[in-house]
Tab-separated table of C-alpha atoms in Angstrom:
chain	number	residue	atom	x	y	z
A	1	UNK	CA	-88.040	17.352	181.179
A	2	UNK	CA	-87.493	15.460	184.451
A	3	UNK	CA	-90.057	12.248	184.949
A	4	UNK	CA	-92.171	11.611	187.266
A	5	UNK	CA	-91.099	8.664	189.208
A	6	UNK	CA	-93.435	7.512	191.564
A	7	UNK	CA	-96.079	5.801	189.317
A	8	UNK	CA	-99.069	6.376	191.411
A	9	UNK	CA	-98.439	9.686	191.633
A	10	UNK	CA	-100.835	11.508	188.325
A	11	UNK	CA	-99.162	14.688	186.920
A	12	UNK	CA	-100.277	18.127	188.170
A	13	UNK	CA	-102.977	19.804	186.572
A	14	UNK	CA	-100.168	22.997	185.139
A	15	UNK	CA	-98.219	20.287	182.911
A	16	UNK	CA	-100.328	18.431	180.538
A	17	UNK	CA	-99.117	16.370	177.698
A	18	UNK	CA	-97.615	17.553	174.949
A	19	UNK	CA	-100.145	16.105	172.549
A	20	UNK	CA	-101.587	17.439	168.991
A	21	UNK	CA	-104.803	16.701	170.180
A	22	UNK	CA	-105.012	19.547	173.081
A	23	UNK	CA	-104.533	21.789	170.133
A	24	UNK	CA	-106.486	20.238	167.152
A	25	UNK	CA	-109.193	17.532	167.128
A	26	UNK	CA	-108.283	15.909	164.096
A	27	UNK	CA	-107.385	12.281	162.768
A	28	UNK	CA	-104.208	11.146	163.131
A	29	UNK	CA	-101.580	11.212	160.322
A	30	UNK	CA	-100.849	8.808	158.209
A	31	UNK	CA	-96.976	6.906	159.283
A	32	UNK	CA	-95.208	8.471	156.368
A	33	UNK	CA	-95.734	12.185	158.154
A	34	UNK	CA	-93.220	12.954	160.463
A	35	UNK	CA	-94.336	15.202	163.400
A	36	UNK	CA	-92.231	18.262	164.374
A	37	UNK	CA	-92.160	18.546	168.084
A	38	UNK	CA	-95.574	19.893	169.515
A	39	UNK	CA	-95.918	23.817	170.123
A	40	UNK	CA	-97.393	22.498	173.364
A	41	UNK	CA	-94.480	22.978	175.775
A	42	UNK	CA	-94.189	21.342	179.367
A	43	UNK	CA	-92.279	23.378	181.670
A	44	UNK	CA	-88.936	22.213	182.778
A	45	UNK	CA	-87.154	22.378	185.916
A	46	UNK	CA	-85.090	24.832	184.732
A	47	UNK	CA	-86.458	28.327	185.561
A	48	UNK	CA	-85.302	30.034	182.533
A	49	UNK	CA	-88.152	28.501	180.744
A	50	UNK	CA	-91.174	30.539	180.244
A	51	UNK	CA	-94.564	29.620	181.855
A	52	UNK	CA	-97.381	27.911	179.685
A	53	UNK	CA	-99.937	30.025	179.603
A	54	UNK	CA	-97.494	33.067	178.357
A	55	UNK	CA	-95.360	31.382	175.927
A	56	UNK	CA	-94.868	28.489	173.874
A	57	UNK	CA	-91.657	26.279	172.051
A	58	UNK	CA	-91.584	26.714	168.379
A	59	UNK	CA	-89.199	24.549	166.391
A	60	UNK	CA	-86.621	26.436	164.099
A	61	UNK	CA	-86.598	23.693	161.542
A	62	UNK	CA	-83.303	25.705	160.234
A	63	UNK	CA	-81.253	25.995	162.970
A	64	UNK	CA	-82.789	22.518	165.134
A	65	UNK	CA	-83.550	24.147	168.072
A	66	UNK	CA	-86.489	25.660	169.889
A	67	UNK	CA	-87.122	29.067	170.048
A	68	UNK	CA	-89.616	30.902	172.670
A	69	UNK	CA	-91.968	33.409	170.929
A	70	UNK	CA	-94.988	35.237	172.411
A	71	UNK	CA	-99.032	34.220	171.466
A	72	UNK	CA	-101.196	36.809	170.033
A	73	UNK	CA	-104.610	38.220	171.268
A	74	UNK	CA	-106.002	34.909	169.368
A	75	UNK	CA	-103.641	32.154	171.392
A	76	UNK	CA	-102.133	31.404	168.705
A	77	UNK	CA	-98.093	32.141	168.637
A	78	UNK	CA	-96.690	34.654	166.967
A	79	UNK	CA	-93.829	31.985	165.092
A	80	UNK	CA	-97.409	29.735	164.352
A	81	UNK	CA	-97.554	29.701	160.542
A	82	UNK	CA	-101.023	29.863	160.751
A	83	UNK	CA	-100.877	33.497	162.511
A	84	UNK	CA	-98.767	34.786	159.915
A	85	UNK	CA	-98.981	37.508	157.270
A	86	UNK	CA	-97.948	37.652	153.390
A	87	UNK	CA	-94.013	36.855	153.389
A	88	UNK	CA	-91.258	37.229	151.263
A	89	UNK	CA	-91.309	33.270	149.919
A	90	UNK	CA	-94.385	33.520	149.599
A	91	UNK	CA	-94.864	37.325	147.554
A	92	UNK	CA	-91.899	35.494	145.491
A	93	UNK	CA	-93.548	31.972	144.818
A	94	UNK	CA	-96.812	33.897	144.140
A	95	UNK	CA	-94.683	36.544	141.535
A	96	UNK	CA	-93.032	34.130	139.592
A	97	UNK	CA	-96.791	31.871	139.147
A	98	UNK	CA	-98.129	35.491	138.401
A	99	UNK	CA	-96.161	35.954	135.539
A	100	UNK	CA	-98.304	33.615	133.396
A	101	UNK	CA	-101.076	36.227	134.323
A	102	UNK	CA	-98.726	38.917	132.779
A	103	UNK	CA	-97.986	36.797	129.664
A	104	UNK	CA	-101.796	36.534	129.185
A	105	UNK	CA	-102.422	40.443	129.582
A	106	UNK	CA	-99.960	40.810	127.356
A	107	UNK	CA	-101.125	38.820	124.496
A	108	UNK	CA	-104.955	40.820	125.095
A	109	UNK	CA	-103.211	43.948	125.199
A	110	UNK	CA	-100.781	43.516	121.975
A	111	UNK	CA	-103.126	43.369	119.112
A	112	UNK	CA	-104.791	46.440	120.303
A	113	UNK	CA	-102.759	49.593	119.506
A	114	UNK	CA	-100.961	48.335	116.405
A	115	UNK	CA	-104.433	46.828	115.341
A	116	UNK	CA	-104.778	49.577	112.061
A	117	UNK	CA	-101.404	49.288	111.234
A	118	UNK	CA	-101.558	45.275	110.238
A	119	UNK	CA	-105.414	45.358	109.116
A	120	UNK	CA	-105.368	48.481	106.913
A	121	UNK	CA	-101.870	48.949	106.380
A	122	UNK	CA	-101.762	52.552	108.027
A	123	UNK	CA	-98.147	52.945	108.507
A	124	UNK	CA	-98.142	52.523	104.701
A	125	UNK	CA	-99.179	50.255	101.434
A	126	UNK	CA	-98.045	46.317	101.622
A	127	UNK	CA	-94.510	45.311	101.012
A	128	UNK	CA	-92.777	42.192	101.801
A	129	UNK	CA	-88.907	42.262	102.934
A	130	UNK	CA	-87.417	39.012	103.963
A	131	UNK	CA	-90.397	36.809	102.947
A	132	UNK	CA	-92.775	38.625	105.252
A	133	UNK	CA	-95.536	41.402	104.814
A	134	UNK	CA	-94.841	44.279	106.231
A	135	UNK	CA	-99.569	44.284	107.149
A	136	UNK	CA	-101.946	41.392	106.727
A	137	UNK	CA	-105.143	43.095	104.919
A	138	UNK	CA	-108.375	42.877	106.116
A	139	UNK	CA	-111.713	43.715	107.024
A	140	UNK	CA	-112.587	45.228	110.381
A	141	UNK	CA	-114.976	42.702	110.808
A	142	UNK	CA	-112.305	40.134	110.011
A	143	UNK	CA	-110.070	41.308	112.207
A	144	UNK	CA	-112.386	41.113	115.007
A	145	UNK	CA	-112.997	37.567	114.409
A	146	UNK	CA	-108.916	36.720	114.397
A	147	UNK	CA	-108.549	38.607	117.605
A	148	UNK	CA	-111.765	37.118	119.722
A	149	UNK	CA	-110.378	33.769	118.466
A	150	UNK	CA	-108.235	34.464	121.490
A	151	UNK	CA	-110.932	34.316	124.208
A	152	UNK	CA	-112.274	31.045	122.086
A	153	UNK	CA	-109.141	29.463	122.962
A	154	UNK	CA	-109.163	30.673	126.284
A	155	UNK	CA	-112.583	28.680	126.699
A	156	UNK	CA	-111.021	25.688	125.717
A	157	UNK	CA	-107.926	25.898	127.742
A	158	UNK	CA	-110.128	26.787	131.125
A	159	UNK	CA	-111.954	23.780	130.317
A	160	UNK	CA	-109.613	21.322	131.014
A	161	UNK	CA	-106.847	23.132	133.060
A	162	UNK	CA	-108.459	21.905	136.526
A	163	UNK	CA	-108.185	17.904	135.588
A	164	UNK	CA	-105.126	17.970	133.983
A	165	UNK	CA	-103.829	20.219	137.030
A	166	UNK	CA	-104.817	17.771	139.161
A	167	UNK	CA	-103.303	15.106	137.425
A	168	UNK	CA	-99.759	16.631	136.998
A	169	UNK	CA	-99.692	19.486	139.051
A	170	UNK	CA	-100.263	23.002	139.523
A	171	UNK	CA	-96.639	24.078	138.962
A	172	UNK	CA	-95.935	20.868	135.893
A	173	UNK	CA	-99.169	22.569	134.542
A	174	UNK	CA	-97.684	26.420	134.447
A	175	UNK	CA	-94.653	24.900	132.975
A	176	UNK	CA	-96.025	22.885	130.228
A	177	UNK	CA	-98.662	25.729	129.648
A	178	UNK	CA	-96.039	27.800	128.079
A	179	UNK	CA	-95.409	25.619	125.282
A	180	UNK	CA	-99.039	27.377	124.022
A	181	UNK	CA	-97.831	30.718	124.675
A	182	UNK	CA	-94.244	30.508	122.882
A	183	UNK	CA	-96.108	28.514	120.201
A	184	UNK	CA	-98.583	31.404	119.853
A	185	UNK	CA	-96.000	33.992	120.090
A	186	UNK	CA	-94.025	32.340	117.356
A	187	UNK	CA	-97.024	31.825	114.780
A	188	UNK	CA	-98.079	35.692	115.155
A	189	UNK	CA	-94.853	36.872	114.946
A	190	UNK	CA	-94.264	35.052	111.533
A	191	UNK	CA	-97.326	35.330	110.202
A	192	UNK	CA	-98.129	35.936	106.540
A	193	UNK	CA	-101.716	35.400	106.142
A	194	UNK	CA	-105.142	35.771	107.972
A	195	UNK	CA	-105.088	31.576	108.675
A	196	UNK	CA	-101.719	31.741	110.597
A	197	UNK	CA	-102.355	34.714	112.466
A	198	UNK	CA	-105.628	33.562	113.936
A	199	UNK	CA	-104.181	30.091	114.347
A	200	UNK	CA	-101.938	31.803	116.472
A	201	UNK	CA	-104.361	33.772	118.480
A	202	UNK	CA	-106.222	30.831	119.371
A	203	UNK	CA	-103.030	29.284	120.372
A	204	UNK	CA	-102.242	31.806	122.566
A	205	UNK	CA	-105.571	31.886	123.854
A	206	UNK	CA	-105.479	28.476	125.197
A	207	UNK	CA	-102.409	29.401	126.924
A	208	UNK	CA	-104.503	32.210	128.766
A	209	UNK	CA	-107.436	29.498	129.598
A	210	UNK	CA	-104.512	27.726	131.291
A	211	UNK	CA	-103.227	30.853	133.377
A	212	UNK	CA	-106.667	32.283	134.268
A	213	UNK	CA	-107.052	29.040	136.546
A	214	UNK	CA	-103.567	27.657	137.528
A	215	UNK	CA	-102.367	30.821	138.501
A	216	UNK	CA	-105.339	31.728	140.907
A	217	UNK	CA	-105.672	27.681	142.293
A	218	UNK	CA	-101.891	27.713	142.715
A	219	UNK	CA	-101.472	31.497	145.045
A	220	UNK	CA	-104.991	29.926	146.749
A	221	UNK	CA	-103.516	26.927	148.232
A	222	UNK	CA	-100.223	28.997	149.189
A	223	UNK	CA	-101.550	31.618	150.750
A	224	UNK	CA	-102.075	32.218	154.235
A	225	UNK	CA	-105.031	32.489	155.813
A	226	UNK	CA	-104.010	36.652	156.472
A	227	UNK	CA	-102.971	37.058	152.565
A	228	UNK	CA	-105.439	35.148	150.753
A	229	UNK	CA	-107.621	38.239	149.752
A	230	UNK	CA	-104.533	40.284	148.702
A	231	UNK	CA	-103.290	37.072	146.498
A	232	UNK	CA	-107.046	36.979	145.619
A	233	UNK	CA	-106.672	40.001	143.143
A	234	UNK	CA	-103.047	39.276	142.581
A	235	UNK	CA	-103.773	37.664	139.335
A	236	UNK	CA	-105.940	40.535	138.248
A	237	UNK	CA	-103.233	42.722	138.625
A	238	UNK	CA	-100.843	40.803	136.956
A	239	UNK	CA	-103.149	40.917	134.178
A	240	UNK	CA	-103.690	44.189	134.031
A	241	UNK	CA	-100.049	44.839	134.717
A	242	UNK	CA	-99.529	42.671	131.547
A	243	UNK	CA	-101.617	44.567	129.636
A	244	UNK	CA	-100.494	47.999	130.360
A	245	UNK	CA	-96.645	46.925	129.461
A	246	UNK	CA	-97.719	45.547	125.954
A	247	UNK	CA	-99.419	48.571	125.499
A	248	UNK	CA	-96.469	50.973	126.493
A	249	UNK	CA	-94.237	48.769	124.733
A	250	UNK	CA	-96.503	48.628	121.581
A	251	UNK	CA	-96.290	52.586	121.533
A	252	UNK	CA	-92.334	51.930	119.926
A	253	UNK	CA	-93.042	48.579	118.153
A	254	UNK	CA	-96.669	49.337	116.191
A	255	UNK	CA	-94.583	49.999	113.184
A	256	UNK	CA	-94.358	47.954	110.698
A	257	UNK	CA	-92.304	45.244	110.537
A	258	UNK	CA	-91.819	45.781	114.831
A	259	UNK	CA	-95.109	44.419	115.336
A	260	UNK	CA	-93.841	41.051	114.834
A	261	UNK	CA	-91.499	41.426	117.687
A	262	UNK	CA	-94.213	43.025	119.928
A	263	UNK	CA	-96.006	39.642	119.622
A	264	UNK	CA	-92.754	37.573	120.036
A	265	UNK	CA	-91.741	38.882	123.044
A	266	UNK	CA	-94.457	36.583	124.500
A	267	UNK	CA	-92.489	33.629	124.147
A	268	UNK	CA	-89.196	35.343	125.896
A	269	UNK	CA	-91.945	36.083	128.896
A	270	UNK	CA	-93.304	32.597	128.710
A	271	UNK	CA	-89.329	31.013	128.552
A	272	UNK	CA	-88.422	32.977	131.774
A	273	UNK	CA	-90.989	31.801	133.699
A	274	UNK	CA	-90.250	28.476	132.659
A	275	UNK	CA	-86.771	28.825	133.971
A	276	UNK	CA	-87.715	30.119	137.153
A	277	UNK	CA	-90.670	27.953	138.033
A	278	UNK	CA	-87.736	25.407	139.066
A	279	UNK	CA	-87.210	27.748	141.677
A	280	UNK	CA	-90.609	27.135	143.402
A	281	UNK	CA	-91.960	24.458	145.731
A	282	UNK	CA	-95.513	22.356	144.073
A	283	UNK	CA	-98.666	23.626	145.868
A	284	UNK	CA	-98.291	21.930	149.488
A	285	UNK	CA	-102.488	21.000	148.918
A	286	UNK	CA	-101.902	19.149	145.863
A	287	UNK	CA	-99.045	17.281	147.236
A	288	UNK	CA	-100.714	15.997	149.998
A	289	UNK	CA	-104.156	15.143	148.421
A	290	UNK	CA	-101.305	12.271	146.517
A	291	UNK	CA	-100.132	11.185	149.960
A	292	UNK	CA	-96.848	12.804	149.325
A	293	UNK	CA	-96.751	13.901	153.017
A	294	UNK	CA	-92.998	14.648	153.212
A	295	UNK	CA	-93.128	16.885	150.111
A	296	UNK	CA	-95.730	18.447	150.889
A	297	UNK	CA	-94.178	19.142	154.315
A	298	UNK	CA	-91.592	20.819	152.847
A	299	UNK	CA	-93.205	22.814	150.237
A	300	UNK	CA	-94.916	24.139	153.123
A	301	UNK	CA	-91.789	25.467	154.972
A	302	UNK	CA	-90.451	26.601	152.153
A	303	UNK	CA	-93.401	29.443	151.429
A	304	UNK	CA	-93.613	29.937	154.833
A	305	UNK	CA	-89.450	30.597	155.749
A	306	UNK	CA	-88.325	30.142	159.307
A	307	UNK	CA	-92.032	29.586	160.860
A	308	UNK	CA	-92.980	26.867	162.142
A	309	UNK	CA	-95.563	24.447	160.064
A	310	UNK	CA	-96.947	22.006	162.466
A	311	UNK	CA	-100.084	23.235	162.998
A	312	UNK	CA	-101.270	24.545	159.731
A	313	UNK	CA	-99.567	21.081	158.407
A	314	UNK	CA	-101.893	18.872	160.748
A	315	UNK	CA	-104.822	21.273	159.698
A	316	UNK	CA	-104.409	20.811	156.271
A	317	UNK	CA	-104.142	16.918	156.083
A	318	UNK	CA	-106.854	16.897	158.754
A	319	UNK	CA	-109.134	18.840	156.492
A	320	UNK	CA	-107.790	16.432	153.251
A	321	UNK	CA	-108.729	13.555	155.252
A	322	UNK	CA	-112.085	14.487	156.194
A	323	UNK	CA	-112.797	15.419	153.095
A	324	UNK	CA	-111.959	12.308	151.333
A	325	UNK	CA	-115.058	10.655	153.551
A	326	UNK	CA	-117.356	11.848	151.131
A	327	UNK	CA	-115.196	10.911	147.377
A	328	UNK	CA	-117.894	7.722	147.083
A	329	UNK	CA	-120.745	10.150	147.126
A	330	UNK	CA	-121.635	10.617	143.242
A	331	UNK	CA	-121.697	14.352	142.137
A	332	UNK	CA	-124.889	15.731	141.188
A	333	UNK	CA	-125.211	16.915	137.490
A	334	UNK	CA	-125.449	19.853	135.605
A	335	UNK	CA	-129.791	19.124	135.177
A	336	UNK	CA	-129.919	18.495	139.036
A	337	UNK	CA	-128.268	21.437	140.472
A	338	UNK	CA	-130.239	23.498	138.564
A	339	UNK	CA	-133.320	22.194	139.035
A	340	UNK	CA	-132.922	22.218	143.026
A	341	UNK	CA	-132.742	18.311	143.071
A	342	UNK	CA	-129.536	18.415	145.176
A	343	UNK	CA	-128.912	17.747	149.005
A	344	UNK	CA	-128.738	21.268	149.245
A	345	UNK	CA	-130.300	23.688	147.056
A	346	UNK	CA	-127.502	24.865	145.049
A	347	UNK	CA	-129.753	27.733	142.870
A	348	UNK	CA	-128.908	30.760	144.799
A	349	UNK	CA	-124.918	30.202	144.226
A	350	UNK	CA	-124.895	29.209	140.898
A	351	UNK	CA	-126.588	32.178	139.767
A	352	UNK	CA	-124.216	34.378	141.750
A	353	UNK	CA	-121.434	32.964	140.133
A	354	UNK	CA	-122.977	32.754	136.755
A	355	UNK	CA	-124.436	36.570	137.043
A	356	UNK	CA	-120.733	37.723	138.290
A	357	UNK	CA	-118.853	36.412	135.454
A	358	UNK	CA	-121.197	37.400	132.827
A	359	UNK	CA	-121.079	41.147	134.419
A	360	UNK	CA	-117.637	41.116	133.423
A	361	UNK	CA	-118.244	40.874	129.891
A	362	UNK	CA	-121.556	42.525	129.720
A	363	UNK	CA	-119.155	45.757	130.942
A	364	UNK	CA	-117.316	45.908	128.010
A	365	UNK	CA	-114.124	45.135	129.277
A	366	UNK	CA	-112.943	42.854	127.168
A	367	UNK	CA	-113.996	44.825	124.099
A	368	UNK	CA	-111.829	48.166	125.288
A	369	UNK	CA	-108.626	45.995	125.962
A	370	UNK	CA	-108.688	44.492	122.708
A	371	UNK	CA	-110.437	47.057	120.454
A	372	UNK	CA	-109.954	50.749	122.357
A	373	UNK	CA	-107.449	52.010	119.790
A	374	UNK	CA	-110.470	51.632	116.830
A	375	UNK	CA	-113.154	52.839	118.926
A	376	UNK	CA	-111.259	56.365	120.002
A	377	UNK	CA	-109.808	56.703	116.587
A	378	UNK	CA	-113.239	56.516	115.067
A	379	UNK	CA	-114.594	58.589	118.918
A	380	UNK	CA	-112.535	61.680	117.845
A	381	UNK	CA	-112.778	61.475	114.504
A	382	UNK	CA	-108.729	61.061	113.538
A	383	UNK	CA	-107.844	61.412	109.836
A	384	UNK	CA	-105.593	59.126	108.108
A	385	UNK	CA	-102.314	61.809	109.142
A	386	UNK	CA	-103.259	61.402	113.040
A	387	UNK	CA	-103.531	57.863	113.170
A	388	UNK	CA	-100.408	57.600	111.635
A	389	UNK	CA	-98.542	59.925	113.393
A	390	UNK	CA	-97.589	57.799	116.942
A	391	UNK	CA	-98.307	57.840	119.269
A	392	UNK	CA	-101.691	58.807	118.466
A	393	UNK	CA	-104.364	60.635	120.675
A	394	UNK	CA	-106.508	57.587	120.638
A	395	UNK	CA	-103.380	55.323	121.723
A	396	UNK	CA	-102.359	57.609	124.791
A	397	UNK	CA	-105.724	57.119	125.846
A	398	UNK	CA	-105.536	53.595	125.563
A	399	UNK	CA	-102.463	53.847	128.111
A	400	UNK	CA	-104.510	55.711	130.253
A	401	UNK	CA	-107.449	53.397	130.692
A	402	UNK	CA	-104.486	50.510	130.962
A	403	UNK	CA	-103.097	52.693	134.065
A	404	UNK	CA	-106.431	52.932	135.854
A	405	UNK	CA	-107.655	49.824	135.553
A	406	UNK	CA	-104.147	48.483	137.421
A	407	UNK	CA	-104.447	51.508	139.848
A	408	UNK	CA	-108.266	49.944	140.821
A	409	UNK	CA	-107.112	46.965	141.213
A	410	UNK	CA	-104.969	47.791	143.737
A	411	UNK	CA	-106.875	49.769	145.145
A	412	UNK	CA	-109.252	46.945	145.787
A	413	UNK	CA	-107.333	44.761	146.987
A	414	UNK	CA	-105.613	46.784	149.777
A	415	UNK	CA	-109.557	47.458	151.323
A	416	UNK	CA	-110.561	43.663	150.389
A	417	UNK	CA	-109.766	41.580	153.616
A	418	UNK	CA	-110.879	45.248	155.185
A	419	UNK	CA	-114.359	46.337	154.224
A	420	UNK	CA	-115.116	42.951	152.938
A	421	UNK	CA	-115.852	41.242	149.126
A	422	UNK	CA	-119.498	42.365	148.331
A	423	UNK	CA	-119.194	45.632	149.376
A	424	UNK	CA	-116.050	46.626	146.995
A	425	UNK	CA	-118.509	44.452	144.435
A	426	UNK	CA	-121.283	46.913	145.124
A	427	UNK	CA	-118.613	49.822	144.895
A	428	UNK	CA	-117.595	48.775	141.991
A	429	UNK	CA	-120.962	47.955	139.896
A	430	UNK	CA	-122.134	51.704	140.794
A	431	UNK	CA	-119.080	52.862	139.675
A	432	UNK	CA	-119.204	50.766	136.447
A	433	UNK	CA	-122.898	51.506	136.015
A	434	UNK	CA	-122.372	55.116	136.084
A	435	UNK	CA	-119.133	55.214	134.119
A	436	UNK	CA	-121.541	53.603	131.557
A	437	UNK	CA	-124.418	55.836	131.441
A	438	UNK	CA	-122.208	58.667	131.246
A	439	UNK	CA	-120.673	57.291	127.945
């Protein structure tokens, strides 16, 4: 761009600086970030370059040179990072996190359709080949307390997920997570008693506790403002996706002595993800919230390809820093916010939040994932010949409910960002409400 010489002359009104504050109020960054060259593009001399109020310069941080790409209806331009949709890094980045969702929707989903064969020994009396059983006898009663051992473990592992995620990372966290799962795996595969095998569904559990929270805080703070509702349900589906594969798969391996490697094929899951997870960039949020600018920089690019970052990068250290103005301000605790003693009356949300998750499990979700196979086989009545023979009545059914319950989820998240969050809530508590009374 040509200067302006004569130093009483001001600049026309058409060519303003290109400055990060005509296009973001925001503090300044710290030195360590280095600024990519504004999207706020004076005109040349040079007529081939487009006007300013049409077009702007976007920065191919690939190739090192500027590109021209039109602005939206918004103003924002079309190359902006911040205007942009779900991608392929990002689908990828968000797949590979996801599979920890899929490990822990398979370890629900496992126990359930070869549940008679190991607690009542269906497929056949007790026999031991190799120094293992070919079924672990119990009570039904028993048996329900080794599998819910599971969600116990999942409590624990949810409880402490967020600091230690925090701490290490979102993606160190995945990684070191699956030491629970293969551990789990491992000690239900080769169990020979009641003690091991629910030492190993706790185990497992915890793993679960782990993915329930990393997974979701990790696709969160990679999405794009465009894709956060579909990587909103993402997890669910994974989940669900998970659960319906363990149950297909358990449909050839219920048998006795396969169920062992139905339950070790967690760790294989849980070791592939580990691989891969080197693949991925750290959670650009949690970076920068340790003042690792430049990483965080370039975790950013990578989930968001050949865009370009600036903006969204300024945003989101803008927003870090204004948020770190109020880290002296103590917390309010749990005997506060629920007796209205805060700042703001808290009340309202807490009981949303509270009255939402406990819906969940007043549904009876949980209870059909991990117990369906009993309750049809006892619904219809099956003699000790049916439930045998496999698959059973009762375990086709349980693939069924598996397939739905992935269908509705994606269902629900293609009308999410669409028809908005509470009413696909209200949607689905009629539906769930009359689903219910009609059982």
């Amino acid at each position: 761009m040509n200067s302006n010489t004569d130093a009483g002359r001001k600049p026309p009104p058409s060519t303003p600086s290109p400055s990060p504050s005509m296009v973001l109020q925001a503090p300044a960054l710290p030195p360590s970030v280095h600024h990519a060259p504004s999207t706020m593009a004076t005109p040349a001399a040079n007529t081939s370059t487009p006007s300013f109020n049409s077009t702007e310069s976007i920065c191919d941080t690939k190739k090192g040179k500027y590109i021209t790409a039109e602005s939206d209806e918004t103003g924002i331009a079309v190359n902006d990072s911040r205007n942009a949709h779900l991608s392929r890094p990002l689908l990828l980045c968000a797949m590979v996190a996801a599979l920890s969702s899929i490990n822990y929707g398979w370890v629900i989903g496992s126990v359930n359709i070869p549940a008679l064969v190991i607690e009542e020994c269906s497929s056949g009396p007790e026999t031991w080949k190799n120094g293992f059983p070919s079924c672990i006898p119990m009570s039904s009663t028993l048996w329900g307390l080794v599998v819910g051992l599971t969600a116990l473990g999942a409590w624990a592992g949810s409880m402490y997920s967020g600091k230690i995620a925090d701490w290490i990372g979102r993606k160190r966290t995945l990684m070191y997570n699956n030491v629970f799962f293969v551990a789990g795996a491992l000690l239900c595969g080769t169990a020979t008693s009641i003690a091991q095998l629910a030492v190993g569904r706790f185990v497992s559990g915890i793993g679960c506790g782990f993915a329930a929270n990393i997974v979701s805080t990790y696709n969160s703070e990679a999405a794009t403002t465009k894709s956060r509702g579909f990587l909103g349900g993402f997890q669910q589906l994974m989940i669900l996706v998970g659960l319906f594969l363990s149950q297909v798969v358990s449909i050839g391996l219920s048998d006795a002595p396969l169920w062992r490697v139905l339950f070790s094929l967690s760790a294989a899951l849980a070791i592939i993800q580990s691989g891969l997870l080197f693949m991925i960039p750290e959670s650009p949020k949690f970076l920068a919230t340790k003042q690792r600018y430049d990483e965080s920089r370039s975790a950013l690019q990578k989930l968001r390809g050949n865009l370009d970052i600036t903006l969204e990068f300024e945003e989101l250290v803008a927003l870090l820093d204004a948020g770190s103005g109020n880290a002296s301000v103590p917390k309010p605790s749990l005997w506060q916010i629920l007796s209205g003693k805060t700042e703001v009356d808290l009340r309202h949300l807490v009981f949303c939040v509270l009255f939402l998750m406990l819906s969940q499990q007043w549904s009876g979700a949980k209870g059909v994932m991990f117990y369906s196979t009993e309750i049809l086989s006892a619904t219809f009545h099956l003699s000790d010949s049916e439930i045998k023979h496999i698959p059973s009545i009762a375990q086709l059914l349980t693939l069924g409910i598996g397939a739905i319950g992935a269908v509705a989820v994606v269902i629900g998240m293609s009308v999410l960002d669409k028809v908005g969050r509470r009413t696909v809530l209200i949607v689905s508590s009629l539906a769930t409400a009359i689903c219910a009374a009609l059982i």
